[in-house]
XYZ file of C-alpha atoms in Angstrom:
293
model
C -92.394 -93.410 179.513
C -89.841 -91.095 181.215
C -86.505 -90.158 179.723
C -84.387 -91.967 182.272
C -86.770 -94.954 182.291
C -86.043 -95.334 178.494
C -82.256 -94.981 178.665
C -82.035 -98.665 177.993
C -82.993 -97.909 174.369
C -80.002 -97.128 172.233
C -81.667 -94.441 170.277
C -82.608 -92.538 173.459
C -78.959 -92.613 174.695
C -77.819 -91.379 171.362
C -80.330 -88.577 171.401
C -79.419 -87.609 174.950
C -75.696 -87.395 174.104
C -76.461 -85.452 170.973
C -78.557 -82.804 172.781
C -75.916 -82.409 175.532
C -73.168 -81.786 172.909
C -75.431 -79.395 170.948
C -76.318 -77.519 174.083
C -72.628 -76.852 174.787
C -71.800 -75.985 171.217
C -74.841 -73.783 170.477
C -74.605 -72.048 173.801
C -70.985 -71.073 173.328
C -71.344 -69.886 169.690
C -74.648 -68.161 170.495
C -72.885 -65.746 172.827
C -70.910 -64.339 169.884
C -74.097 -64.243 167.753
C -75.962 -62.268 170.446
C -73.143 -59.859 171.238
C -72.642 -59.064 167.615
C -76.357 -58.968 166.822
C -75.993 -61.656 164.156
C -79.287 -63.462 164.888
C -80.834 -62.415 161.539
C -77.670 -63.450 159.654
C -77.696 -66.795 161.508
C -81.349 -67.287 160.396
C -80.269 -66.648 156.814
C -77.466 -69.243 157.127
C -79.861 -71.858 158.363
C -82.153 -71.359 155.430
C -79.411 -70.859 152.821
C -77.952 -74.325 153.614
C -81.149 -75.999 152.457
C -80.122 -76.104 148.783
C -76.966 -77.987 149.830
C -79.157 -80.613 151.405
C -81.210 -80.968 148.240
C -78.131 -81.080 145.964
C -76.524 -83.707 148.188
C -79.617 -85.854 147.940
C -79.685 -85.470 144.169
C -76.044 -86.418 143.877
C -76.253 -89.301 146.360
C -73.843 -87.965 148.909
C -74.211 -87.264 152.658
C -76.916 -84.611 153.324
C -74.958 -83.010 156.163
C -71.787 -82.924 153.984
C -73.782 -81.227 151.229
C -75.245 -78.693 153.645
C -71.759 -77.988 155.003
C -70.112 -77.432 151.649
C -72.964 -75.261 150.435
C -72.867 -73.353 153.680
C -69.183 -72.479 153.262
C -70.021 -71.110 149.838
C -72.793 -68.944 151.338
C -70.483 -67.683 154.073
C -67.865 -66.710 151.483
C -70.467 -64.841 149.422
C -71.816 -62.938 152.421
C -68.374 -62.034 153.712
C -67.274 -60.876 150.274
C -70.305 -58.690 149.721
C -70.524 -57.016 153.187
C -68.000 -58.292 155.653
C -69.339 -58.788 159.215
C -68.292 -55.549 160.899
C -71.534 -54.071 162.020
C -73.392 -57.042 160.522
C -77.023 -56.908 161.617
C -76.777 -53.127 162.069
C -76.172 -51.712 158.554
C -78.919 -51.421 155.961
C -76.694 -52.942 153.295
C -75.875 -55.986 155.348
C -79.554 -56.478 156.338
C -80.554 -56.319 152.660
C -77.975 -58.856 151.583
C -78.902 -61.076 154.482
C -82.620 -60.960 153.576
C -81.825 -61.813 149.945
C -79.597 -64.725 151.033
C -82.346 -66.059 153.319
C -85.119 -65.935 150.789
C -82.946 -66.885 147.744
C -81.297 -69.820 149.425
C -84.561 -71.337 150.593
C -86.225 -70.689 147.180
C -83.345 -72.348 145.411
C -83.781 -75.455 147.549
C -87.488 -75.665 146.695
C -86.764 -75.057 143.009
C -84.233 -77.922 143.040
C -86.769 -80.213 144.757
C -89.293 -79.564 142.056
C -86.968 -80.788 139.296
C -87.934 -84.347 140.088
C -91.426 -85.690 140.388
C -92.168 -87.005 143.769
C -88.763 -85.956 145.040
C -89.034 -85.697 148.823
C -86.525 -88.242 150.053
C -86.762 -87.388 153.816
C -85.639 -83.860 153.040
C -88.479 -82.473 155.106
C -86.818 -84.041 158.154
C -84.000 -81.551 157.663
C -86.492 -78.703 157.956
C -87.549 -79.742 161.450
C -84.967 -82.364 162.467
C -85.267 -85.722 164.144
C -82.973 -86.045 167.160
C -84.370 -89.465 167.996
C -82.970 -90.872 164.795
C -79.421 -89.489 164.950
C -76.750 -91.982 164.067
C -73.458 -92.642 165.764
C -71.693 -90.794 162.859
C -73.845 -87.696 163.627
C -72.714 -87.813 167.285
C -69.075 -88.127 166.286
C -69.498 -85.164 163.889
C -71.085 -83.097 166.598
C -68.384 -84.033 169.126
C -65.529 -83.094 166.693
C -67.259 -79.819 165.797
C -67.783 -78.983 169.447
C -64.133 -79.600 170.335
C -62.853 -77.594 167.337
C -65.216 -74.707 167.788
C -64.680 -74.463 171.569
C -60.907 -74.498 170.950
C -61.155 -71.618 168.450
C -63.404 -69.598 170.726
C -60.984 -70.079 173.595
C -57.936 -69.297 171.540
C -59.425 -66.172 169.946
C -61.457 -65.147 173.004
C -60.101 -61.610 173.493
C -59.911 -60.841 169.843
C -63.475 -61.930 169.236
C -64.808 -59.965 172.164
C -62.887 -56.851 171.188
C -64.263 -57.237 167.671
C -67.816 -57.546 169.036
C -67.567 -54.386 171.170
C -65.106 -52.176 169.298
C -64.068 -53.396 165.809
C -62.340 -50.076 165.199
C -59.963 -50.731 168.139
C -59.361 -54.254 166.880
C -58.304 -52.943 163.482
C -56.194 -50.192 165.086
C -54.357 -52.852 167.132
C -53.285 -54.538 163.903
C -55.500 -57.577 163.968
C -56.855 -59.050 160.716
C -60.477 -58.049 161.283
C -61.863 -59.518 158.040
C -60.141 -62.868 158.648
C -61.451 -63.022 162.258
C -64.960 -62.227 161.031
C -64.700 -64.981 158.429
C -63.566 -67.484 161.044
C -66.515 -66.551 163.253
C -68.967 -66.936 160.357
C -67.529 -70.342 159.578
C -67.916 -71.410 163.183
C -71.600 -70.244 163.147
C -72.176 -72.180 159.886
C -70.488 -75.265 161.338
C -72.777 -75.071 164.339
C -75.848 -74.638 162.080
C -74.939 -77.643 159.918
C -74.167 -79.805 162.964
C -77.608 -78.993 164.419
C -79.484 -79.981 161.308
C -80.083 -83.666 162.063
C -81.405 -82.802 165.560
C -83.560 -79.675 165.082
C -83.474 -78.963 161.331
C -82.854 -75.773 159.366
C -85.903 -73.942 160.671
C -85.302 -74.349 164.401
C -81.483 -74.389 164.556
C -81.312 -70.669 165.104
C -83.465 -70.901 168.251
C -80.979 -73.366 169.817
C -78.124 -71.022 168.919
C -79.633 -67.683 169.898
C -82.081 -68.608 172.714
C -79.773 -69.810 175.515
C -77.314 -66.885 174.872
C -80.100 -64.306 174.845
C -81.473 -65.795 178.112
C -78.002 -65.765 179.698
C -77.457 -62.094 178.734
C -80.527 -61.159 180.857
C -78.750 -62.431 183.900
C -75.002 -61.990 183.285
C -72.763 -58.979 182.983
C -69.493 -60.742 182.063
C -68.888 -62.445 178.714
C -67.252 -65.504 180.439
C -70.168 -65.935 182.817
C -72.603 -65.406 180.030
C -70.952 -68.144 177.999
C -71.049 -70.654 180.895
C -74.670 -69.884 181.679
C -75.647 -70.160 178.016
C -74.065 -73.566 177.728
C -75.937 -74.740 180.829
C -79.242 -73.477 179.507
C -78.589 -75.133 176.182
C -77.948 -78.442 177.805
C -80.920 -78.167 180.142
C -83.205 -77.199 177.233
C -82.110 -80.266 175.291
C -82.478 -82.682 178.193
C -85.836 -81.258 179.336
C -87.179 -81.124 175.798
C -86.175 -84.706 175.171
C -87.808 -85.752 178.471
C -91.031 -83.967 177.436
C -90.886 -85.726 174.105
C -90.572 -89.150 175.704
C -93.200 -88.468 178.328
C -95.960 -87.026 176.098
C -94.932 -88.434 172.709
C -94.425 -85.090 170.996
C -91.773 -84.083 168.419
C -88.415 -83.877 170.145
C -87.081 -80.953 168.135
C -90.172 -78.899 168.800
C -90.114 -79.759 172.496
C -86.503 -78.641 172.790
C -87.085 -75.361 171.032
C -90.172 -74.684 173.096
C -88.118 -75.305 176.259
C -85.553 -72.804 175.046
C -88.382 -70.288 174.436
C -89.799 -71.030 177.862
C -86.449 -70.359 179.570
C -86.189 -67.037 177.739
C -89.739 -65.977 178.424
C -89.601 -66.744 182.182
C -86.248 -64.918 182.449
C -87.559 -61.924 180.613
C -90.645 -61.681 182.772
C -88.618 -62.231 185.924
C -86.111 -59.474 184.982
C -88.962 -57.006 184.230
C -90.596 -57.393 187.652
C -89.992 -54.344 189.874
C -87.982 -55.312 192.929
C -86.922 -52.061 194.538
C -83.202 -51.475 194.237
C -82.722 -54.686 192.278
C -84.872 -53.244 189.500
C -81.885 -51.075 188.604
C -79.591 -54.019 188.025
C -80.684 -55.002 184.517
C -79.872 -51.566 183.187
C -76.506 -51.573 184.893
C -75.769 -55.007 183.559
C -76.847 -54.066 180.073
C -74.292 -51.213 180.134
C -71.509 -53.470 181.448
C -72.092 -56.200 178.880
C -71.585 -53.542 176.232
C -67.908 -53.297 177.160
C -65.136 -55.837 176.704
C -65.293 -58.037 179.776
C -62.744 -60.846 179.667
C -63.861 -62.747 182.775
């Protein structure tokens, strides 16, 4: 059964709409994650939200709501302990991030063990199930996408300057810590929104993968964002099609498609092509400066 041949099924149409929205959202946010080298911190956030899912199930409230509320708490703790200036670069930040990653996931497992036989579909939030997303999940994704894209557009120059030269941002009088906190909350909102589709384990791939692939080809931040969103959408659609055609897990197929795009791009950029072989280095230098295109 092909993807378009099964569009008459309501669950397939919902899944297709969900992956398109997630591709746009994760692609846009992923650019900030890649430029600021926050991939490890994003991984920690995906794992640290798991206790929120378990607590929500224990309390009988929405699992995504629980993950979101707990995620905000984790973001506040990380921001308070280290801030995000230089996040992913400093030893202190890396240590705190590693503890958050391991501690959050361990707390979730410990909470699960407090009840005998307690597994109420929580494993689905580890790997996701895009084919079972509900209309409310799609509405939540759409609202999050609109809000996050609006913030990214409104704070575009400030966020880019903070990514490339946080010292200059502070010297210009901008509230650096507040901007960093807003960015962390946007990343956490993206992580939580991705949980029903790809789960806590694979959400980071959908956020980082398209942006990392786009960076191999683009020198400007604006172009990089557009390409990352396109790759994110294509990865979702192709992965969903593969899932429908060969009856494999949709979340895994989507993430494998993201990995395939990155691998092919990396190999293609590493091939010697005369004068064009010099372009990646030149583009790498240019992407290290604020480019507001």
